[in-house]
mmCIF file of C-alpha atoms and ligand atoms in Angstrom:
data_model
loop_
_atom_site.group_PDB
_atom_site.id
_atom_site.type_symbol
_atom_site.label_atom_id
_atom_site.label_comp_id
_atom_site.label_asym_id
_atom_site.label_seq_id
_atom_site.Cartn_x
_atom_site.Cartn_y
_atom_site.Cartn_z
ATOM 1 C CA MET D 1 -3.552 -19.425 -27.434
ATOM 2 C CA LYS D 2 -0.184 -19.655 -29.092
ATOM 3 C CA TYR D 3 -0.929 -17.020 -31.705
ATOM 4 C CA PHE D 4 -1.476 -14.232 -29.251
ATOM 5 C CA LEU D 5 1.362 -11.815 -29.173
ATOM 6 C CA PHE D 6 2.264 -9.869 -26.118
ATOM 7 C CA ALA D 7 2.826 -6.270 -27.019
ATOM 8 C CA VAL D 8 5.124 -4.325 -24.758
ATOM 9 C CA ILE D 9 4.209 -0.719 -25.025
ATOM 10 C CA SER D 10 5.628 1.393 -22.269
ATOM 11 C CA THR D 11 3.457 4.433 -22.810
ATOM 12 C CA PHE D 12 0.250 2.616 -21.885
ATOM 13 C CA LEU D 13 -1.877 4.074 -19.159
ATOM 14 C CA PHE D 14 -3.199 1.773 -16.527
ATOM 15 C CA SER D 15 -6.634 1.690 -15.057
ATOM 16 C CA CYS D 16 -8.223 -0.542 -12.495
ATOM 17 C CA ASN D 17 -11.064 -2.700 -13.630
ATOM 18 C CA ASN D 18 -13.732 -4.732 -11.999
ATOM 19 C CA THR D 19 -15.296 -7.059 -14.514
ATOM 20 C CA ALA D 20 -18.326 -8.125 -12.505
ATOM 21 C CA PRO D 21 -21.588 -7.344 -14.271
ATOM 22 C CA LYS D 22 -23.527 -4.584 -12.551
ATOM 23 C CA ASN D 23 -26.780 -6.207 -13.468
ATOM 24 C CA GLY D 24 -26.784 -9.946 -13.927
ATOM 25 C CA SER D 25 -30.387 -10.036 -15.080
ATOM 26 C CA ALA D 26 -30.205 -8.258 -18.423
ATOM 27 C CA THR D 27 -33.488 -8.577 -20.279
ATOM 28 C CA ALA D 28 -34.140 -8.998 -23.979
ATOM 29 C CA ASP D 29 -35.175 -5.354 -24.235
ATOM 30 C CA THR D 30 -33.835 -4.195 -27.576
ATOM 31 C CA THR D 31 -35.490 -0.775 -27.537
ATOM 32 C CA ALA D 32 -32.162 0.290 -26.064
ATOM 33 C CA LYS D 33 -33.287 3.182 -23.925
ATOM 34 C CA LYS D 34 -31.282 5.024 -21.372
ATOM 35 C CA PRO D 35 -33.285 7.573 -19.383
ATOM 36 C CA GLY D 36 -33.762 10.618 -21.579
ATOM 37 C CA VAL D 37 -31.920 9.234 -24.587
ATOM 38 C CA GLU D 38 -33.783 7.919 -27.604
ATOM 39 C CA VAL D 39 -31.588 5.418 -29.443
ATOM 40 C CA PRO D 40 -32.644 4.524 -32.994
ATOM 41 C CA SER D 41 -32.933 0.898 -33.995
ATOM 42 C CA PHE D 42 -29.888 -0.482 -35.830
ATOM 43 C CA ASN D 43 -31.094 -2.168 -39.024
ATOM 44 C CA LYS D 44 -29.420 -5.571 -39.211
ATOM 45 C CA ASP D 45 -30.617 -6.292 -42.773
ATOM 46 C CA SER D 46 -29.072 -3.054 -43.962
ATOM 47 C CA ALA D 47 -25.740 -3.904 -42.269
ATOM 48 C CA TYR D 48 -25.879 -7.427 -43.700
ATOM 49 C CA SER D 49 -26.429 -6.069 -47.217
ATOM 50 C CA TYR D 50 -23.233 -3.978 -46.870
ATOM 51 C CA VAL D 51 -21.335 -7.127 -45.880
ATOM 52 C CA VAL D 52 -22.693 -8.953 -48.947
ATOM 53 C CA ALA D 53 -21.723 -6.038 -51.211
ATOM 54 C CA GLN D 54 -18.121 -6.075 -49.988
ATOM 55 C CA VAL D 55 -17.713 -9.839 -50.233
ATOM 56 C CA SER D 56 -19.155 -9.812 -53.763
ATOM 57 C CA PHE D 57 -16.080 -7.911 -54.993
ATOM 58 C CA GLY D 58 -14.033 -11.005 -54.118
ATOM 59 C CA PRO D 59 -11.131 -11.005 -51.624
ATOM 60 C CA ARG D 60 -10.088 -7.339 -51.099
ATOM 61 C CA VAL D 61 -6.383 -8.138 -51.110
ATOM 62 C CA PRO D 62 -4.022 -5.129 -51.334
ATOM 63 C CA GLY D 63 -3.006 -4.502 -54.939
ATOM 64 C CA SER D 64 -6.047 -6.288 -56.423
ATOM 65 C CA LYS D 65 -8.897 -4.905 -58.529
ATOM 66 C CA ALA D 66 -11.343 -6.014 -55.815
ATOM 67 C CA HIS D 67 -9.395 -3.947 -53.254
ATOM 68 C CA GLU D 68 -9.564 -0.874 -55.455
ATOM 69 C CA LYS D 69 -13.266 -1.315 -56.259
ATOM 70 C CA CYS D 70 -14.200 -1.928 -52.649
ATOM 71 C CA ALA D 71 -12.379 1.210 -51.477
ATOM 72 C CA ALA D 72 -14.405 3.192 -54.024
ATOM 73 C CA TYR D 73 -17.640 1.499 -52.912
ATOM 74 C CA ILE D 74 -17.071 2.148 -49.206
ATOM 75 C CA SER D 75 -15.935 5.747 -49.641
ATOM 76 C CA GLU D 76 -18.838 6.591 -51.981
ATOM 77 C CA ARG D 77 -21.390 5.157 -49.579
ATOM 78 C CA MET D 78 -19.788 6.916 -46.600
ATOM 79 C CA LYS D 79 -19.844 10.235 -48.495
ATOM 80 C CA SER D 80 -23.580 9.769 -49.041
ATOM 81 C CA TRP D 81 -24.070 9.655 -45.249
ATOM 82 C CA CYS D 82 -21.414 12.060 -44.040
ATOM 83 C CA LYS D 83 -20.151 15.372 -45.427
ATOM 84 C CA ASP D 84 -16.676 15.088 -43.900
ATOM 85 C CA VAL D 85 -15.029 12.013 -45.396
ATOM 86 C CA VAL D 86 -11.278 11.776 -45.905
ATOM 87 C CA VAL D 87 -9.642 9.023 -47.952
ATOM 88 C CA GLN D 88 -6.088 8.917 -46.673
ATOM 89 C CA LYS D 89 -3.591 7.227 -48.979
ATOM 90 C CA CYS D 90 -0.468 5.587 -47.630
ATOM 91 C CA ARG D 91 2.382 3.443 -48.915
ATOM 92 C CA MET D 92 3.753 0.925 -46.451
ATOM 93 C CA ALA D 93 6.480 -1.715 -46.638
ATOM 94 C CA ALA D 94 5.279 -5.238 -45.827
ATOM 95 C CA PHE D 95 7.281 -7.950 -44.006
ATOM 96 C CA ASN D 96 8.119 -9.488 -47.412
ATOM 97 C CA GLY D 97 9.521 -6.278 -48.875
ATOM 98 C CA LYS D 98 6.460 -5.519 -50.962
ATOM 99 C CA LEU D 99 5.284 -1.909 -51.074
ATOM 100 C CA LEU D 100 1.573 -1.792 -50.334
ATOM 101 C CA GLU D 101 -0.755 1.008 -51.402
ATOM 102 C CA GLY D 102 -3.359 1.594 -48.723
ATOM 103 C CA LYS D 103 -6.428 3.742 -48.192
ATOM 104 C CA ASN D 104 -7.750 4.595 -44.740
ATOM 105 C CA ILE D 105 -11.319 5.895 -44.978
ATOM 106 C CA ILE D 106 -12.389 8.339 -42.256
ATOM 107 C CA ALA D 107 -15.920 9.725 -41.810
ATOM 108 C CA SER D 108 -16.180 12.485 -39.192
ATOM 109 C CA TYR D 109 -19.390 13.628 -37.524
ATOM 110 C CA LYS D 110 -19.178 17.054 -35.873
ATOM 111 C CA PRO D 111 -15.487 17.423 -36.776
ATOM 112 C CA GLY D 112 -15.243 20.720 -34.872
ATOM 113 C CA LEU D 113 -15.924 19.146 -31.481
ATOM 114 C CA LYS D 114 -13.049 18.177 -29.182
ATOM 115 C CA ASN D 115 -15.441 15.953 -27.276
ATOM 116 C CA ARG D 116 -15.357 12.891 -29.538
ATOM 117 C CA ILE D 117 -14.882 9.141 -29.809
ATOM 118 C CA ILE D 118 -13.511 6.740 -32.440
ATOM 119 C CA LEU D 119 -15.299 3.698 -33.850
ATOM 120 C CA CYS D 120 -12.926 1.738 -36.079
ATOM 121 C CA THR D 121 -12.246 -1.514 -37.917
ATOM 122 C CA HIS D 122 -10.220 -2.761 -40.899
ATOM 123 C CA TRP D 123 -11.697 -3.288 -44.350
ATOM 124 C CA GLU D 124 -9.197 -5.269 -46.480
ATOM 125 C CA SER D 125 -8.733 -9.052 -46.770
ATOM 126 C CA ARG D 126 -5.818 -11.238 -45.764
ATOM 127 C CA PRO D 127 -3.992 -12.565 -48.868
ATOM 128 C CA TRP D 128 -3.421 -16.050 -47.403
ATOM 129 C CA ALA D 129 -5.689 -18.467 -45.574
ATOM 130 C CA ASP D 130 -2.616 -19.738 -43.737
ATOM 131 C CA HIS D 131 -4.656 -21.314 -40.930
ATOM 132 C CA ASP D 132 -6.901 -23.353 -43.225
ATOM 133 C CA PRO D 133 -7.171 -26.980 -42.074
ATOM 134 C CA ASP D 134 -6.473 -28.079 -45.671
ATOM 135 C CA PRO D 135 -2.845 -27.305 -46.664
ATOM 136 C CA LYS D 136 -3.964 -26.878 -50.305
ATOM 137 C CA ASN D 137 -5.936 -23.804 -49.318
ATOM 138 C CA ARG D 138 -3.242 -21.998 -47.370
ATOM 139 C CA ASN D 139 -2.060 -19.847 -50.262
ATOM 140 C CA LYS D 140 -5.584 -18.826 -51.227
ATOM 141 C CA PRO D 141 -6.905 -15.419 -50.197
ATOM 142 C CA VAL D 142 -9.580 -15.033 -47.515
ATOM 143 C CA ASP D 143 -13.117 -13.892 -48.414
ATOM 144 C CA ALA D 144 -12.957 -12.044 -45.097
ATOM 145 C CA ALA D 145 -16.701 -11.809 -44.622
ATOM 146 C CA ASN D 146 -16.043 -11.725 -40.890
ATOM 147 C CA ASP D 147 -12.381 -10.654 -40.661
ATOM 148 C CA GLY D 148 -12.934 -7.454 -42.625
ATOM 149 C CA ALA D 149 -16.421 -6.964 -44.053
ATOM 150 C CA SER D 150 -18.432 -7.453 -40.834
ATOM 151 C CA GLY D 151 -17.009 -4.461 -38.964
ATOM 152 C CA VAL D 152 -17.335 -2.268 -42.042
ATOM 153 C CA GLY D 153 -20.946 -3.364 -42.603
ATOM 154 C CA ILE D 154 -21.760 -2.357 -39.037
ATOM 155 C CA LEU D 155 -19.994 1.011 -39.262
ATOM 156 C CA MET D 156 -21.714 1.742 -42.599
ATOM 157 C CA GLU D 157 -25.099 1.205 -40.946
ATOM 158 C CA VAL D 158 -23.937 3.352 -38.004
ATOM 159 C CA ALA D 159 -23.052 6.068 -40.557
ATOM 160 C CA ARG D 160 -26.507 5.797 -42.128
ATOM 161 C CA GLN D 161 -28.088 6.133 -38.669
ATOM 162 C CA PHE D 162 -25.906 9.155 -37.857
ATOM 163 C CA SER D 163 -26.995 10.758 -41.156
ATOM 164 C CA MET D 164 -30.588 10.669 -39.885
ATOM 165 C CA LYS D 165 -29.781 11.680 -36.302
ATOM 166 C CA GLU D 166 -26.407 13.086 -35.308
ATOM 167 C CA PRO D 167 -25.001 12.056 -31.928
ATOM 168 C CA THR D 168 -24.419 14.808 -29.336
ATOM 169 C CA ILE D 169 -20.670 14.289 -29.290
ATOM 170 C CA GLY D 170 -18.306 14.066 -32.276
ATOM 171 C CA VAL D 171 -17.631 10.613 -33.739
ATOM 172 C CA ASP D 172 -14.965 9.461 -36.190
ATOM 173 C CA LEU D 173 -15.645 6.252 -38.086
ATOM 174 C CA VAL D 174 -12.201 5.063 -39.161
ATOM 175 C CA LEU D 175 -11.856 2.182 -41.623
ATOM 176 C CA PHE D 176 -8.254 1.017 -41.750
ATOM 177 C CA ASP D 177 -6.523 -0.611 -44.672
ATOM 178 C CA LEU D 178 -3.548 -3.022 -44.538
ATOM 179 C CA GLU D 179 -4.302 -4.548 -41.151
ATOM 180 C CA ASP D 180 -4.011 -8.176 -42.099
ATOM 181 C CA TYR D 181 -0.758 -8.472 -44.088
ATOM 182 C CA GLY D 182 1.272 -9.910 -41.204
ATOM 183 C CA PRO D 183 3.768 -12.773 -41.720
ATOM 184 C CA PRO D 184 2.115 -16.139 -42.527
ATOM 185 C CA GLN D 185 3.509 -18.186 -39.673
ATOM 186 C CA ASP D 186 3.425 -17.527 -36.016
ATOM 187 C CA GLN D 187 6.612 -15.594 -35.508
ATOM 188 C CA SER D 188 5.779 -14.709 -31.909
ATOM 189 C CA ASN D 189 7.308 -11.609 -30.380
ATOM 190 C CA GLY D 190 8.707 -9.063 -32.799
ATOM 191 C CA ALA D 191 6.148 -9.567 -35.573
ATOM 192 C CA ASP D 192 3.719 -7.035 -34.093
ATOM 193 C CA LYS D 193 4.979 -4.270 -36.324
ATOM 194 C CA TRP D 194 3.904 -6.060 -39.512
ATOM 195 C CA TRP D 195 0.245 -6.042 -38.502
ATOM 196 C CA GLY D 196 -1.953 -2.966 -38.570
ATOM 197 C CA LEU D 197 0.053 -1.073 -41.173
ATOM 198 C CA GLY D 198 -2.860 1.246 -42.039
ATOM 199 C CA SER D 199 -3.587 2.095 -38.416
ATOM 200 C CA GLN D 200 0.114 2.622 -37.749
ATOM 201 C CA TYR D 201 0.162 5.161 -40.565
ATOM 202 C CA TRP D 202 -3.005 6.937 -39.420
ATOM 203 C CA ALA D 203 -1.940 7.036 -35.760
ATOM 204 C CA GLN D 204 1.338 8.686 -36.788
ATOM 205 C CA ASN D 205 -0.289 10.895 -39.439
ATOM 206 C CA PRO D 206 -3.832 11.571 -38.249
ATOM 207 C CA HIS D 207 -6.171 13.165 -40.825
ATOM 208 C CA VAL D 208 -6.423 16.225 -38.542
ATOM 209 C CA LYS D 209 -3.420 17.982 -36.980
ATOM 210 C CA GLY D 210 -3.214 17.457 -33.225
ATOM 211 C CA TYR D 211 -6.004 14.878 -33.373
ATOM 212 C CA SER D 212 -7.363 13.468 -30.149
ATOM 213 C CA ALA D 213 -10.442 11.656 -28.833
ATOM 214 C CA ARG D 214 -11.715 10.471 -25.460
ATOM 215 C CA TYR D 215 -11.578 6.799 -26.388
ATOM 216 C CA GLY D 216 -12.004 4.325 -29.221
ATOM 217 C CA ILE D 217 -13.732 1.024 -29.948
ATOM 218 C CA LEU D 218 -12.119 -1.302 -32.495
ATOM 219 C CA LEU D 219 -14.268 -3.965 -34.174
ATOM 220 C CA ASP D 220 -12.635 -7.203 -35.325
ATOM 221 C CA MET D 221 -14.581 -10.268 -36.476
ATOM 222 C CA VAL D 222 -17.951 -9.061 -35.272
ATOM 223 C CA GLY D 223 -20.392 -10.905 -37.529
ATOM 224 C CA ALA D 224 -20.189 -14.667 -37.025
ATOM 225 C CA ALA D 225 -23.152 -16.721 -35.850
ATOM 226 C CA GLY D 226 -22.862 -17.310 -32.115
ATOM 227 C CA ALA D 227 -19.889 -14.951 -31.704
ATOM 228 C CA THR D 228 -18.345 -14.602 -28.260
ATOM 229 C CA PHE D 229 -16.692 -11.340 -27.322
ATOM 230 C CA LEU D 230 -14.306 -11.945 -24.443
ATOM 231 C CA LEU D 231 -12.472 -9.221 -22.519
ATOM 232 C CA GLU D 232 -9.323 -8.810 -24.623
ATOM 233 C CA GLY D 233 -6.260 -8.481 -22.397
ATOM 234 C CA ILE D 234 -4.498 -5.390 -23.736
ATOM 235 C CA SER D 235 -7.799 -3.501 -23.738
ATOM 236 C CA GLN D 236 -8.419 -4.581 -20.163
ATOM 237 C CA GLN D 237 -5.021 -3.351 -19.016
ATOM 238 C CA ASN D 238 -5.176 0.000 -20.778
ATOM 239 C CA ALA D 239 -8.847 0.852 -21.219
ATOM 240 C CA GLY D 240 -10.569 -1.313 -18.607
ATOM 241 C CA ASP D 241 -13.143 1.342 -17.740
ATOM 242 C CA ILE D 242 -14.241 1.671 -21.388
ATOM 243 C CA GLN D 243 -14.424 -2.086 -21.757
ATOM 244 C CA GLN D 244 -16.554 -2.343 -18.622
ATOM 245 C CA LYS D 245 -18.898 0.394 -19.852
ATOM 246 C CA VAL D 246 -19.388 -1.172 -23.292
ATOM 247 C CA TRP D 247 -19.949 -4.666 -21.857
ATOM 248 C CA ASP D 248 -22.412 -3.307 -19.278
ATOM 249 C CA ILE D 249 -24.412 -1.498 -21.979
ATOM 250 C CA ALA D 250 -24.467 -4.577 -24.228
ATOM 251 C CA ASN D 251 -25.622 -6.749 -21.335
ATOM 252 C CA ARG D 252 -28.253 -4.226 -20.250
ATOM 253 C CA ILE D 253 -29.854 -4.062 -23.701
ATOM 254 C CA GLY D 254 -30.065 -7.826 -24.093
ATOM 255 C CA TYR D 255 -26.831 -9.104 -25.605
ATOM 256 C CA SER D 256 -25.387 -11.055 -22.670
ATOM 257 C CA SER D 257 -24.966 -14.181 -24.816
ATOM 258 C CA TYR D 258 -22.384 -12.370 -26.978
ATOM 259 C CA PHE D 259 -20.641 -10.035 -24.505
ATOM 260 C CA LEU D 260 -19.165 -12.383 -21.910
ATOM 261 C CA TYR D 261 -17.477 -11.159 -18.740
ATOM 262 C CA GLU D 262 -14.600 -13.553 -19.301
ATOM 263 C CA ARG D 263 -10.980 -12.634 -19.776
ATOM 264 C CA GLY D 264 -9.506 -13.456 -23.229
ATOM 265 C CA GLY D 265 -5.907 -13.356 -24.468
ATOM 266 C CA MET D 266 -3.869 -10.342 -25.563
ATOM 267 C CA VAL D 267 -4.161 -9.532 -29.249
ATOM 268 C CA THR D 268 -1.883 -7.520 -31.505
ATOM 269 C CA ASP D 269 -4.431 -5.437 -33.352
ATOM 270 C CA ASP D 270 -5.044 -1.875 -34.574
ATOM 271 C CA HIS D 271 -5.933 -0.663 -31.071
ATOM 272 C CA ILE D 272 -2.363 -0.985 -29.787
ATOM 273 C CA PHE D 273 -1.036 1.502 -32.353
ATOM 274 C CA ILE D 274 -3.673 4.127 -31.577
ATOM 275 C CA MET D 275 -2.786 3.816 -27.901
ATOM 276 C CA LYS D 276 0.938 3.873 -28.593
ATOM 277 C CA TYR D 277 1.107 6.864 -30.945
ATOM 278 C CA LEU D 278 -1.932 8.931 -29.965
ATOM 279 C CA ASN D 279 -2.327 7.955 -26.329
ATOM 280 C CA ILE D 280 -6.057 7.393 -26.757
ATOM 281 C CA PRO D 281 -7.468 4.379 -24.859
ATOM 282 C CA VAL D 282 -8.998 1.893 -27.315
ATOM 283 C CA ILE D 283 -10.705 -1.434 -26.686
ATOM 284 C CA ASP D 284 -10.729 -4.350 -29.098
ATOM 285 C CA LEU D 285 -14.222 -5.785 -29.510
ATOM 286 C CA ILE D 286 -13.106 -9.097 -30.997
ATOM 287 C CA HIS D 287 -14.459 -12.626 -31.360
ATOM 288 C CA LEU D 288 -12.284 -14.768 -29.104
ATOM 289 C CA ASP D 289 -12.797 -18.451 -28.420
ATOM 290 C CA LYS D 290 -10.945 -20.474 -25.802
ATOM 291 C CA ASN D 291 -11.790 -23.717 -27.605
ATOM 292 C CA THR D 292 -9.814 -23.047 -30.791
ATOM 293 C CA ASP D 293 -6.045 -23.461 -31.258
ATOM 294 C CA SER D 294 -5.684 -19.870 -32.388
ATOM 295 C CA GLY D 295 -7.825 -18.419 -29.617
ATOM 296 C CA PHE D 296 -9.847 -16.617 -32.287
ATOM 297 C CA TYR D 297 -13.091 -17.196 -34.163
ATOM 298 C CA PRO D 298 -12.983 -20.777 -35.523
ATOM 299 C CA TYR D 299 -12.653 -19.786 -39.217
ATOM 300 C CA TRP D 300 -9.978 -17.146 -38.601
ATOM 301 C CA HIS D 301 -7.607 -16.938 -41.609
ATOM 302 C CA THR D 302 -9.272 -19.864 -43.362
ATOM 303 C CA THR D 303 -11.236 -20.125 -46.609
ATOM 304 C CA HIS D 304 -14.329 -20.719 -44.435
ATOM 305 C CA ASP D 305 -14.374 -17.074 -43.364
ATOM 306 C CA ASN D 306 -17.117 -16.465 -45.922
ATOM 307 C CA LEU D 307 -20.723 -15.239 -46.010
ATOM 308 C CA GLU D 308 -22.042 -18.544 -44.652
ATOM 309 C CA SER D 309 -20.510 -17.823 -41.264
ATOM 310 C CA ILE D 310 -22.228 -14.425 -40.958
ATOM 311 C CA ASP D 311 -25.402 -13.936 -38.905
ATOM 312 C CA ALA D 312 -27.238 -10.609 -39.062
ATOM 313 C CA ASN D 313 -28.219 -11.050 -35.395
ATOM 314 C CA THR D 314 -24.578 -10.706 -34.373
ATOM 315 C CA LEU D 315 -24.273 -7.535 -36.484
ATOM 316 C CA LYS D 316 -27.355 -6.262 -34.647
ATOM 317 C CA ALA D 317 -25.908 -6.999 -31.174
ATOM 318 C CA VAL D 318 -22.732 -5.077 -31.939
ATOM 319 C CA GLY D 319 -24.363 -2.294 -33.943
ATOM 320 C CA GLN D 320 -27.111 -1.606 -31.399
ATOM 321 C CA THR D 321 -24.488 -1.536 -28.649
ATOM 322 C CA LEU D 322 -22.405 1.011 -30.581
ATOM 323 C CA LEU D 323 -25.458 3.216 -31.191
ATOM 324 C CA THR D 324 -26.379 3.057 -27.495
ATOM 325 C CA VAL D 325 -22.833 3.984 -26.482
ATOM 326 C CA SER D 326 -22.617 6.819 -29.042
ATOM 327 C CA TYR D 327 -25.984 8.468 -28.394
ATOM 328 C CA GLY D 328 -25.478 8.063 -24.638
ATOM 329 C CA GLU D 329 -22.308 10.203 -24.588
ATOM 330 C CA LYS D 330 -22.710 13.843 -23.596
HETATM 331 C C1 LIG T 1 -2.055 -11.593 -34.852
HETATM 332 O O1 LIG T 1 -2.337 -12.625 -35.380
HETATM 333 C C2 LIG T 1 -0.709 -11.304 -34.335
HETATM 334 N N1 LIG T 1 -2.937 -10.642 -34.696
HETATM 335 C C3 LIG T 1 -4.264 -10.798 -35.185
HETATM 336 C C4 LIG T 1 -4.816 -9.511 -35.617
HETATM 337 C C5 LIG T 1 -5.859 -9.839 -36.566
HETATM 338 C C6 LIG T 1 -5.655 -10.400 -37.771
HETATM 339 N N2 LIG T 1 -7.121 -9.674 -36.416
HETATM 340 C C7 LIG T 1 -7.723 -10.085 -37.474
HETATM 341 N N3 LIG T 1 -6.851 -10.532 -38.315
HETATM 342 ZN ZN1 LIG T 2 -7.096 -11.330 -39.950
#
């Protein structure tokens, strides 16, 4: 677990959390019904096709043609499903002195409502596969089918579902740029600030003045075959009640093999900046694995993070859970 960084953020709220499942006998019922709430079926083939489309541009590395084309693709599709889309441009300095041009893409449903939640992920690719087992590959960019495209594919299908049936509450789908441009070696404490540059910008300059939301769910590496979502530590400390609710819903609707009630490490990710600057509790729904050196999904920051590692059934488990959470909120 040596790559986990321990963020010290003094403004975090604390909440008590009991991680025991409320119902240990979740069934394979994927109709996803809560009394009185009809939840549409998340289309996994649709989500998968959006992952394929992104990956087909090539690695979406900041500054590249693929990055520019993919931003246009995502924002055009989102505009077709949502009338309130903002493409927020930002310029951020990277750890290596480079100035990066970023685009955060925000689709807002019922923007006038104060009662709202955030569903977010990052869309761009890491420029270096610095954890590839083969040293020759470590300067190559990452396809980022999982660490990038998977979360976006899911949120695009969520947007398409919302276009057919709006949730009761407001929802912001926020696709961050410039998440994955952190320094190539493990530089332990102090390197946190070089990750999540797009979310740092948005959290300090939200697309709406005085922006707030009840809570957020961040997706990170949510498409691999056999993914395991452990209870990420910073989320547990600061948004334990949200984490419990999401895990309970996932388990209730049949996804207990993905959503494990097992504590994972603490991850420096976009959620910490939303909590720090906007004081909104956010959980990280992230593929963690205790059996890898990194603690992450086995192909994390390698050239093997490509389409072959993606399974539409994992997209379904996460997407159906997000729809059930969203339509269940009053
Ligand atoms: C660190 O490696 C410090 N954080 C991982 C955040 C991340 C990168 N998630 C996906 N890619
Ligand atoms: Zn990454």
